Amino acid sequence: MSPVLSVLDLAPIAPGQTARESFAASVTLAQAAERSGYRRVWYAEHHNMASIASSATSVLIGHVAEHTSSIRLGAGGIMLPNHSPLVIAEQFGTLETLFPGRIDLGLGRAPGSDQQTTVALRRDPSSADSFPQDVLELQAYLSGKAVHGVRSVPRAEGVVPLYILGSSLFGAQLAAQLGLPYAFASHFAPDALHQAVALYRERFQPSAQLAEPYVIAGANAFAAEDHDEAEAQRTVAYRARARAMLAQGRAGANFTDAEIDAFLASPGGRGLAAMTRYTAVGTPDEVRAYLADFAAEAQADELILAHHAQDVADRVRSVELTALAMAAAV
């Protein structure tokens, strides 16, 4: 059985591009995903990264929702240690009120940036320790309950479903304990995927939201009509990714392509290269075969795909070709 398909959009700012252009590309991508039958598009909270524009995640979700009509939209995820549960409940209660039946809320406990940004966000580095309690508090607000005499307003009439995001066994255990869907960030942190999913499925406890375990696994995708073109798109995108990470959030690092390639092939760069281990690249048939095998091995009910081609038209085409190929396998 073919897995459900969704999209993870990091709202990338390509070299020479503005944030406004990035947001327009996100709208175009979501519209393509909607036409192509994807279930949802998620946006990730990152800070102090010059190449990613999705820092104000809830604002971006609302913008894209205004320009789409049916696809689910959400956070993949909100880094809850950066916020009070009340503020997130207010934001997503507002979104669900404005766009009923279309809003998801994925939650992670990583800061989504560096220590300096944690200070700038006025958060204590130990905030992540209270993540399980903060999830429960957020869940209470969204369900209309008062916490210490405080209620979240507006409370949406519909349900805002929660998802636990993770790249380690911690998130798997928490999602299982709370009976929530579990999304593993295997598109950039692949090492613990199989162990975490097995643990989640083994320890899952049914809840009011979810009767059976539900796994979403992340992967990267470059689909094109021609295999060599897809490979070329991957090379360009992953060079840009390495360049941005080496720049540590600063724009304008002047590494040549040859220097980036040499770094990625070096002992110091292999770890960075290995982060994108789960990447489907090639023609639609090749991408379909890869993703079908990946979903089976990961025991994934749903795949959330990051289409990384730098050119927006190539990214949209990758979304379309992947959906057509996976639909043909049903």
mmCIF file of C-alpha atoms in Angstrom:
data_model
loop_
_atom_site.group_PDB
_atom_site.id
_atom_site.type_symbol
_atom_site.label_atom_id
_atom_site.label_comp_id
_atom_site.label_asym_id
_atom_site.label_seq_id
_atom_site.Cartn_x
_atom_site.Cartn_y
_atom_site.Cartn_z
ATOM 1 C CA MET A 1 0.000 0.000 0.000
ATOM 2 C CA SER A 2 1.427 3.362 -1.060
ATOM 3 C CA PRO A 3 2.155 5.743 1.844
ATOM 4 C CA VAL A 4 0.456 9.102 2.241
ATOM 5 C CA LEU A 5 2.559 11.933 0.804
ATOM 6 C CA SER A 6 3.182 15.341 2.344
ATOM 7 C CA VAL A 7 5.636 18.207 1.829
ATOM 8 C CA LEU A 8 8.110 19.856 4.176
ATOM 9 C CA ASP A 9 8.885 23.377 2.985
ATOM 10 C CA LEU A 10 11.774 25.217 4.637
ATOM 11 C CA ALA A 11 10.931 28.406 2.719
ATOM 12 C CA PRO A 12 14.516 28.548 1.414
ATOM 13 C CA ILE A 13 16.048 31.840 0.359
ATOM 14 C CA ALA A 14 18.236 30.988 -2.621
ATOM 15 C CA PRO A 15 21.351 33.030 -3.450
ATOM 16 C CA GLY A 16 20.260 36.351 -4.932
ATOM 17 C CA GLN A 17 16.664 35.829 -3.785
ATOM 18 C CA THR A 18 14.671 37.885 -1.270
ATOM 19 C CA ALA A 19 12.485 36.610 1.565
ATOM 20 C CA ARG A 20 9.428 37.973 -0.259
ATOM 21 C CA GLU A 21 10.318 35.827 -3.258
ATOM 22 C CA SER A 22 10.757 32.859 -0.944
ATOM 23 C CA PHE A 23 7.249 33.321 0.454
ATOM 24 C CA ALA A 24 5.810 33.575 -3.055
ATOM 25 C CA ALA A 25 7.592 30.305 -3.886
ATOM 26 C CA SER A 26 6.068 28.681 -0.800
ATOM 27 C CA VAL A 27 2.601 29.644 -2.001
ATOM 28 C CA THR A 28 3.331 28.232 -5.456
ATOM 29 C CA LEU A 29 4.684 25.015 -3.951
ATOM 30 C CA ALA A 30 1.663 24.556 -1.658
ATOM 31 C CA GLN A 31 -0.710 25.141 -4.554
ATOM 32 C CA ALA A 32 1.133 22.485 -6.567
ATOM 33 C CA ALA A 33 0.995 20.078 -3.628
ATOM 34 C CA GLU A 34 -2.742 20.724 -3.271
ATOM 35 C CA ARG A 35 -3.360 20.029 -6.973
ATOM 36 C CA SER A 36 -1.216 16.900 -6.787
ATOM 37 C CA GLY A 37 -3.036 15.313 -3.855
ATOM 38 C CA TYR A 38 -0.534 15.740 -1.032
ATOM 39 C CA ARG A 39 -2.123 15.607 2.414
ATOM 40 C CA ARG A 40 -0.273 18.473 4.101
ATOM 41 C CA VAL A 41 2.538 21.019 3.881
ATOM 42 C CA TRP A 42 4.565 21.754 6.994
ATOM 43 C CA TYR A 43 6.927 24.636 7.746
ATOM 44 C CA ALA A 44 9.829 24.423 10.191
ATOM 45 C CA GLU A 45 10.807 26.994 12.789
ATOM 46 C CA HIS A 46 14.434 28.048 12.339
ATOM 47 C CA HIS A 47 16.185 31.184 13.557
ATOM 48 C CA ASN A 48 19.349 33.081 12.647
ATOM 49 C CA MET A 49 19.713 31.244 9.350
ATOM 50 C CA ALA A 50 20.072 33.523 6.346
ATOM 51 C CA SER A 51 18.928 30.812 3.930
ATOM 52 C CA ILE A 52 15.628 29.901 5.673
ATOM 53 C CA ALA A 53 12.630 32.264 5.876
ATOM 54 C CA SER A 54 10.190 30.237 8.009
ATOM 55 C CA SER A 55 11.141 31.696 11.408
ATOM 56 C CA ALA A 56 7.677 33.221 12.028
ATOM 57 C CA THR A 57 6.076 29.863 11.313
ATOM 58 C CA SER A 58 2.471 30.585 12.256
ATOM 59 C CA VAL A 59 2.464 33.777 10.164
ATOM 60 C CA LEU A 60 3.706 31.868 7.121
ATOM 61 C CA ILE A 61 1.069 29.157 7.639
ATOM 62 C CA GLY A 62 -1.664 31.805 7.654
ATOM 63 C CA HIS A 63 -0.279 33.436 4.502
ATOM 64 C CA VAL A 64 -0.187 30.177 2.572
ATOM 65 C CA ALA A 65 -3.624 29.177 3.863
ATOM 66 C CA GLU A 66 -5.063 32.366 2.345
ATOM 67 C CA HIS A 67 -3.807 31.236 -1.056
ATOM 68 C CA THR A 68 -4.909 27.580 -0.889
ATOM 69 C CA SER A 69 -8.278 26.001 -0.242
ATOM 70 C CA SER A 70 -8.095 22.425 1.029
ATOM 71 C CA ILE A 71 -4.603 21.127 1.812
ATOM 72 C CA ARG A 72 -3.657 20.840 5.485
ATOM 73 C CA LEU A 73 -0.977 23.252 6.659
ATOM 74 C CA GLY A 74 1.052 23.222 9.816
ATOM 75 C CA ALA A 75 4.257 23.435 11.742
ATOM 76 C CA GLY A 76 6.877 20.807 11.312
ATOM 77 C CA GLY A 77 7.546 22.031 13.785
ATOM 78 C CA ILE A 78 7.152 24.672 16.395
ATOM 79 C CA MET A 79 10.124 24.447 18.763
ATOM 80 C CA LEU A 80 8.116 24.630 21.977
ATOM 81 C CA PRO A 81 11.045 25.537 24.304
ATOM 82 C CA ASN A 82 11.184 28.862 22.451
ATOM 83 C CA HIS A 83 7.619 29.790 23.429
ATOM 84 C CA SER A 84 5.056 29.670 26.183
ATOM 85 C CA PRO A 85 2.350 27.029 25.550
ATOM 86 C CA LEU A 86 -0.305 29.734 25.927
ATOM 87 C CA VAL A 87 1.086 31.823 23.059
ATOM 88 C CA ILE A 88 1.238 28.810 20.733
ATOM 89 C CA ALA A 89 -2.306 27.793 21.719
ATOM 90 C CA GLU A 90 -3.484 31.320 20.888
ATOM 91 C CA GLN A 91 -1.692 31.328 17.532
ATOM 92 C CA PHE A 92 -2.937 27.932 16.407
ATOM 93 C CA GLY A 93 -6.387 28.442 17.860
ATOM 94 C CA THR A 94 -6.545 31.556 15.695
ATOM 95 C CA LEU A 95 -5.320 29.685 12.615
ATOM 96 C CA GLU A 96 -7.831 26.866 13.097
ATOM 97 C CA THR A 97 -10.617 29.410 13.594
ATOM 98 C CA LEU A 98 -9.703 31.168 10.347
ATOM 99 C CA PHE A 99 -9.018 27.973 8.361
ATOM 100 C CA PRO A 100 -11.130 25.240 9.995
ATOM 101 C CA GLY A 101 -10.103 21.637 9.468
ATOM 102 C CA ARG A 102 -6.793 22.523 7.844
ATOM 103 C CA ILE A 103 -4.284 23.238 10.632
ATOM 104 C CA ASP A 104 -1.693 20.852 12.157
ATOM 105 C CA LEU A 105 0.680 21.517 15.030
ATOM 106 C CA GLY A 106 3.936 19.572 15.094
ATOM 107 C CA LEU A 107 6.083 20.111 18.186
ATOM 108 C CA GLY A 108 9.807 19.726 18.745
ATOM 109 C CA ARG A 109 12.027 20.352 21.747
ATOM 110 C CA ALA A 110 15.196 21.489 19.958
ATOM 111 C CA PRO A 111 15.903 25.248 19.939
ATOM 112 C CA GLY A 112 15.957 25.425 16.144
ATOM 113 C CA SER A 113 19.129 27.493 16.211
ATOM 114 C CA ASP A 114 22.241 28.231 18.271
ATOM 115 C CA GLN A 115 22.854 29.224 21.897
ATOM 116 C CA GLN A 116 23.127 32.914 21.088
ATOM 117 C CA THR A 117 19.685 32.824 19.493
ATOM 118 C CA THR A 118 18.283 31.044 22.551
ATOM 119 C CA VAL A 119 19.437 34.028 24.601
ATOM 120 C CA ALA A 120 17.963 36.459 22.049
ATOM 121 C CA LEU A 121 14.632 34.617 22.328
ATOM 122 C CA ARG A 122 14.792 35.206 26.109
ATOM 123 C CA ARG A 123 14.687 31.477 26.709
ATOM 124 C CA ASP A 124 16.639 29.516 29.270
ATOM 125 C CA PRO A 125 18.740 26.678 27.761
ATOM 126 C CA SER A 126 17.078 24.339 30.267
ATOM 127 C CA SER A 127 13.609 25.080 28.830
ATOM 128 C CA ALA A 128 13.762 21.865 26.820
ATOM 129 C CA ASP A 129 13.671 19.889 30.077
ATOM 130 C CA SER A 130 10.017 20.843 30.593
ATOM 131 C CA PHE A 131 8.966 19.835 27.072
ATOM 132 C CA PRO A 132 6.660 16.958 28.154
ATOM 133 C CA GLN A 133 4.868 19.174 30.678
ATOM 134 C CA ASP A 134 4.632 22.007 28.133
ATOM 135 C CA VAL A 135 3.031 19.663 25.585
ATOM 136 C CA LEU A 136 0.391 18.671 28.140
ATOM 137 C CA GLU A 137 -0.240 22.320 29.022
ATOM 138 C CA LEU A 138 -0.601 23.228 25.351
ATOM 139 C CA GLN A 139 -2.949 20.290 24.823
ATOM 140 C CA ALA A 140 -5.092 21.501 27.727
ATOM 141 C CA TYR A 141 -5.331 25.038 26.321
ATOM 142 C CA LEU A 142 -6.308 23.767 22.866
ATOM 143 C CA SER A 143 -9.037 21.579 24.356
ATOM 144 C CA GLY A 144 -10.594 24.557 26.150
ATOM 145 C CA LYS A 145 -9.369 23.784 29.654
ATOM 146 C CA ALA A 146 -8.119 26.457 32.037
ATOM 147 C CA VAL A 147 -4.521 26.194 33.250
ATOM 148 C CA HIS A 148 -3.938 28.050 36.533
ATOM 149 C CA GLY A 149 -7.093 30.033 35.810
ATOM 150 C CA VAL A 150 -6.041 31.024 32.276
ATOM 151 C CA ARG A 151 -7.774 29.997 29.053
ATOM 152 C CA SER A 152 -6.537 30.331 25.475
ATOM 153 C CA VAL A 153 -8.639 32.680 23.333
ATOM 154 C CA PRO A 154 -9.786 32.114 20.674
ATOM 155 C CA ARG A 155 -10.470 28.434 21.110
ATOM 156 C CA ALA A 156 -11.182 26.928 17.708
ATOM 157 C CA GLU A 157 -14.367 24.906 17.275
ATOM 158 C CA GLY A 158 -12.386 22.190 15.517
ATOM 159 C CA VAL A 159 -9.468 20.122 16.773
ATOM 160 C CA VAL A 160 -5.869 21.198 16.252
ATOM 161 C CA PRO A 161 -4.104 17.807 16.093
ATOM 162 C CA LEU A 162 -0.724 17.561 17.775
ATOM 163 C CA TYR A 163 2.289 15.687 16.398
ATOM 164 C CA ILE A 164 5.532 14.983 18.221
ATOM 165 C CA LEU A 165 8.635 15.565 16.126
ATOM 166 C CA GLY A 166 11.953 14.005 16.916
ATOM 167 C CA SER A 167 15.287 12.607 15.835
ATOM 168 C CA SER A 168 15.992 10.525 18.921
ATOM 169 C CA LEU A 169 14.367 7.991 21.225
ATOM 170 C CA PHE A 170 13.088 10.722 23.544
ATOM 171 C CA GLY A 171 10.450 11.941 21.115
ATOM 172 C CA ALA A 172 9.435 8.388 20.267
ATOM 173 C CA GLN A 173 8.841 7.571 23.920
ATOM 174 C CA LEU A 174 6.865 10.761 24.538
ATOM 175 C CA ALA A 175 4.687 10.338 21.446
ATOM 176 C CA ALA A 176 3.963 6.749 22.438
ATOM 177 C CA GLN A 177 3.135 7.688 26.028
ATOM 178 C CA LEU A 178 0.774 10.504 24.995
ATOM 179 C CA GLY A 179 -0.795 8.557 22.125
ATOM 180 C CA LEU A 180 0.181 11.122 19.497
ATOM 181 C CA PRO A 181 1.435 10.731 15.923
ATOM 182 C CA TYR A 182 5.224 10.644 15.621
ATOM 183 C CA ALA A 183 7.214 12.387 12.891
ATOM 184 C CA PHE A 184 10.881 11.459 12.588
ATOM 185 C CA ALA A 185 13.294 13.991 11.074
ATOM 186 C CA SER A 186 15.113 11.418 8.952
ATOM 187 C CA HIS A 187 15.529 13.939 6.133
ATOM 188 C CA PHE A 188 18.456 15.435 8.082
ATOM 189 C CA ALA A 189 19.010 13.196 11.149
ATOM 190 C CA PRO A 190 18.725 9.616 9.882
ATOM 191 C CA ASP A 191 20.719 7.586 12.402
ATOM 192 C CA ALA A 192 18.051 6.604 14.963
ATOM 193 C CA LEU A 193 15.108 6.265 12.570
ATOM 194 C CA HIS A 194 14.477 2.519 12.753
ATOM 195 C CA GLN A 195 15.135 2.206 16.475
ATOM 196 C CA ALA A 196 12.875 5.156 17.299
ATOM 197 C CA VAL A 197 10.001 3.932 15.146
ATOM 198 C CA ALA A 198 10.205 0.430 16.604
ATOM 199 C CA LEU A 199 10.167 1.844 20.135
ATOM 200 C CA TYR A 200 7.216 4.123 19.339
ATOM 201 C CA ARG A 201 5.140 1.313 17.852
ATOM 202 C CA GLU A 202 5.975 -1.067 20.698
ATOM 203 C CA ARG A 203 5.063 1.377 23.496
ATOM 204 C CA PHE A 204 2.167 3.254 21.896
ATOM 205 C CA GLN A 205 -0.818 3.909 24.174
ATOM 206 C CA PRO A 206 -4.132 4.878 22.512
ATOM 207 C CA SER A 207 -5.484 8.339 23.239
ATOM 208 C CA ALA A 208 -8.495 10.500 22.460
ATOM 209 C CA GLN A 209 -6.646 11.775 19.368
ATOM 210 C CA LEU A 210 -5.238 8.512 18.044
ATOM 211 C CA ALA A 211 -6.248 4.865 18.399
ATOM 212 C CA GLU A 212 -3.240 3.298 16.668
ATOM 213 C CA PRO A 213 0.376 4.404 16.134
ATOM 214 C CA TYR A 214 0.991 6.673 13.165
ATOM 215 C CA VAL A 215 4.479 7.317 11.803
ATOM 216 C CA ILE A 216 5.603 10.105 9.485
ATOM 217 C CA ALA A 217 9.147 9.783 8.141
ATOM 218 C CA GLY A 218 11.076 12.568 6.437
ATOM 219 C CA ALA A 219 13.028 12.163 3.206
ATOM 220 C CA ASN A 220 14.518 14.398 0.539
ATOM 221 C CA ALA A 221 13.440 14.316 -3.095
ATOM 222 C CA PHE A 222 14.706 15.450 -6.488
ATOM 223 C CA ALA A 223 12.449 14.154 -9.253
ATOM 224 C CA ALA A 224 12.911 15.159 -12.902
ATOM 225 C CA GLU A 225 12.124 13.693 -16.304
ATOM 226 C CA ASP A 226 15.821 13.043 -16.814
ATOM 227 C CA HIS A 227 18.035 11.254 -14.269
ATOM 228 C CA ASP A 228 21.078 13.448 -14.915
ATOM 229 C CA GLU A 229 19.001 16.595 -14.449
ATOM 230 C CA ALA A 230 17.783 15.340 -11.062
ATOM 231 C CA GLU A 231 21.355 14.552 -10.045
ATOM 232 C CA ALA A 232 22.449 18.031 -11.108
ATOM 233 C CA GLN A 233 19.691 19.591 -9.003
ATOM 234 C CA ARG A 234 20.811 17.562 -6.004
ATOM 235 C CA THR A 235 24.435 18.621 -6.450
ATOM 236 C CA VAL A 236 23.541 22.315 -6.608
ATOM 237 C CA ALA A 237 21.140 22.118 -3.639
ATOM 238 C CA TYR A 238 23.468 20.175 -1.359
ATOM 239 C CA ARG A 239 26.414 22.418 -2.182
ATOM 240 C CA ALA A 240 24.276 25.402 -1.177
ATOM 241 C CA ARG A 241 23.227 23.620 2.015
ATOM 242 C CA ALA A 242 26.821 22.892 2.974
ATOM 243 C CA ARG A 243 27.848 26.448 2.132
ATOM 244 C CA ALA A 244 25.084 27.858 4.361
ATOM 245 C CA MET A 245 25.982 25.577 7.265
ATOM 246 C CA LEU A 246 29.663 26.388 6.997
ATOM 247 C CA ALA A 247 28.783 30.073 7.045
ATOM 248 C CA GLN A 248 27.013 29.490 10.404
ATOM 249 C CA GLY A 249 24.090 31.728 9.609
ATOM 250 C CA ARG A 250 26.116 34.493 7.911
ATOM 251 C CA ALA A 251 25.423 35.349 4.296
ATOM 252 C CA GLY A 252 28.167 35.623 1.716
ATOM 253 C CA ALA A 253 30.573 32.809 2.514
ATOM 254 C CA ASN A 254 32.691 32.645 -0.633
ATOM 255 C CA PHE A 255 33.438 28.949 -0.904
ATOM 256 C CA THR A 256 33.876 27.687 -4.442
ATOM 257 C CA ASP A 257 32.064 24.583 -5.682
ATOM 258 C CA ALA A 258 35.380 22.725 -5.728
ATOM 259 C CA GLU A 259 36.061 23.662 -2.109
ATOM 260 C CA ILE A 260 32.591 22.528 -1.048
ATOM 261 C CA ASP A 261 32.967 19.210 -2.893
ATOM 262 C CA ALA A 262 36.364 18.642 -1.329
ATOM 263 C CA PHE A 263 34.991 19.362 2.131
ATOM 264 C CA LEU A 264 32.046 16.985 1.716
ATOM 265 C CA ALA A 265 34.433 14.235 0.609
ATOM 266 C CA SER A 266 36.783 14.832 3.541
ATOM 267 C CA PRO A 267 36.570 13.050 6.917
ATOM 268 C CA GLY A 268 35.274 16.270 8.472
ATOM 269 C CA GLY A 269 32.556 16.715 5.867
ATOM 270 C CA ARG A 270 31.275 13.162 5.615
ATOM 271 C CA GLY A 271 29.080 13.627 8.656
ATOM 272 C CA LEU A 272 27.369 16.569 6.999
ATOM 273 C CA ALA A 273 26.953 14.631 3.763
ATOM 274 C CA ALA A 274 25.515 11.652 5.672
ATOM 275 C CA MET A 275 22.724 13.809 7.115
ATOM 276 C CA THR A 276 20.922 13.607 3.764
ATOM 277 C CA ARG A 277 21.301 9.827 3.487
ATOM 278 C CA TYR A 278 17.609 9.394 2.740
ATOM 279 C CA THR A 279 17.322 11.127 -0.622
ATOM 280 C CA ALA A 280 15.245 9.994 -3.584
ATOM 281 C CA VAL A 281 16.778 11.271 -6.812
ATOM 282 C CA GLY A 282 16.148 10.520 -10.462
ATOM 283 C CA THR A 283 13.269 9.885 -12.815
ATOM 284 C CA PRO A 284 9.730 9.395 -11.478
ATOM 285 C CA ASP A 285 10.132 5.617 -11.629
ATOM 286 C CA GLU A 286 13.419 5.782 -9.720
ATOM 287 C CA VAL A 287 11.977 8.100 -7.090
ATOM 288 C CA ARG A 288 8.896 5.899 -6.681
ATOM 289 C CA ALA A 289 11.001 2.772 -6.191
ATOM 290 C CA TYR A 290 13.237 4.484 -3.644
ATOM 291 C CA LEU A 291 10.373 5.962 -1.630
ATOM 292 C CA ALA A 292 8.383 2.722 -1.622
ATOM 293 C CA ASP A 293 11.391 0.846 -0.217
ATOM 294 C CA PHE A 294 12.103 3.611 2.281
ATOM 295 C CA ALA A 295 8.516 3.685 3.565
ATOM 296 C CA ALA A 296 8.490 -0.095 4.010
ATOM 297 C CA GLU A 297 11.836 -0.166 5.830
ATOM 298 C CA ALA A 298 10.855 2.778 8.064
ATOM 299 C CA GLN A 299 7.391 1.340 8.788
ATOM 300 C CA ALA A 300 6.047 4.749 7.790
ATOM 301 C CA ASP A 301 2.367 5.471 7.273
ATOM 302 C CA GLU A 302 3.232 8.798 5.686
ATOM 303 C CA LEU A 303 6.264 10.344 4.013
ATOM 304 C CA ILE A 304 6.955 14.046 4.352
ATOM 305 C CA LEU A 305 9.255 15.089 1.527
ATOM 306 C CA ALA A 306 11.591 18.049 1.299
ATOM 307 C CA HIS A 307 11.967 18.955 -2.385
ATOM 308 C CA HIS A 308 15.215 20.928 -2.427
ATOM 309 C CA ALA A 309 15.784 21.983 -6.048
ATOM 310 C CA GLN A 310 16.915 25.613 -5.977
ATOM 311 C CA ASP A 311 14.865 26.710 -8.973
ATOM 312 C CA VAL A 312 11.210 27.063 -7.986
ATOM 313 C CA ALA A 313 9.974 25.565 -11.252
ATOM 314 C CA ASP A 314 12.179 22.505 -10.707
ATOM 315 C CA ARG A 315 10.922 22.191 -7.128
ATOM 316 C CA VAL A 316 7.300 22.348 -8.246
ATOM 317 C CA ARG A 317 7.945 19.823 -10.989
ATOM 318 C CA SER A 318 9.564 17.478 -8.479
ATOM 319 C CA VAL A 319 6.437 17.725 -6.306
ATOM 320 C CA GLU A 320 4.213 16.943 -9.280
ATOM 321 C CA LEU A 321 6.283 14.098 -10.708
ATOM 322 C CA THR A 322 6.669 12.407 -7.336
ATOM 323 C CA ALA A 323 2.916 12.496 -6.701
ATOM 324 C CA LEU A 324 2.125 11.119 -10.157
ATOM 325 C CA ALA A 325 4.681 8.330 -9.770
ATOM 326 C CA MET A 326 3.461 7.287 -6.315
ATOM 327 C CA ALA A 327 -0.179 7.381 -7.430
ATOM 328 C CA ALA A 328 0.674 5.072 -10.311
ATOM 329 C CA ALA A 329 1.949 2.496 -7.836
ATOM 330 C CA VAL A 330 -1.387 2.237 -5.995
#
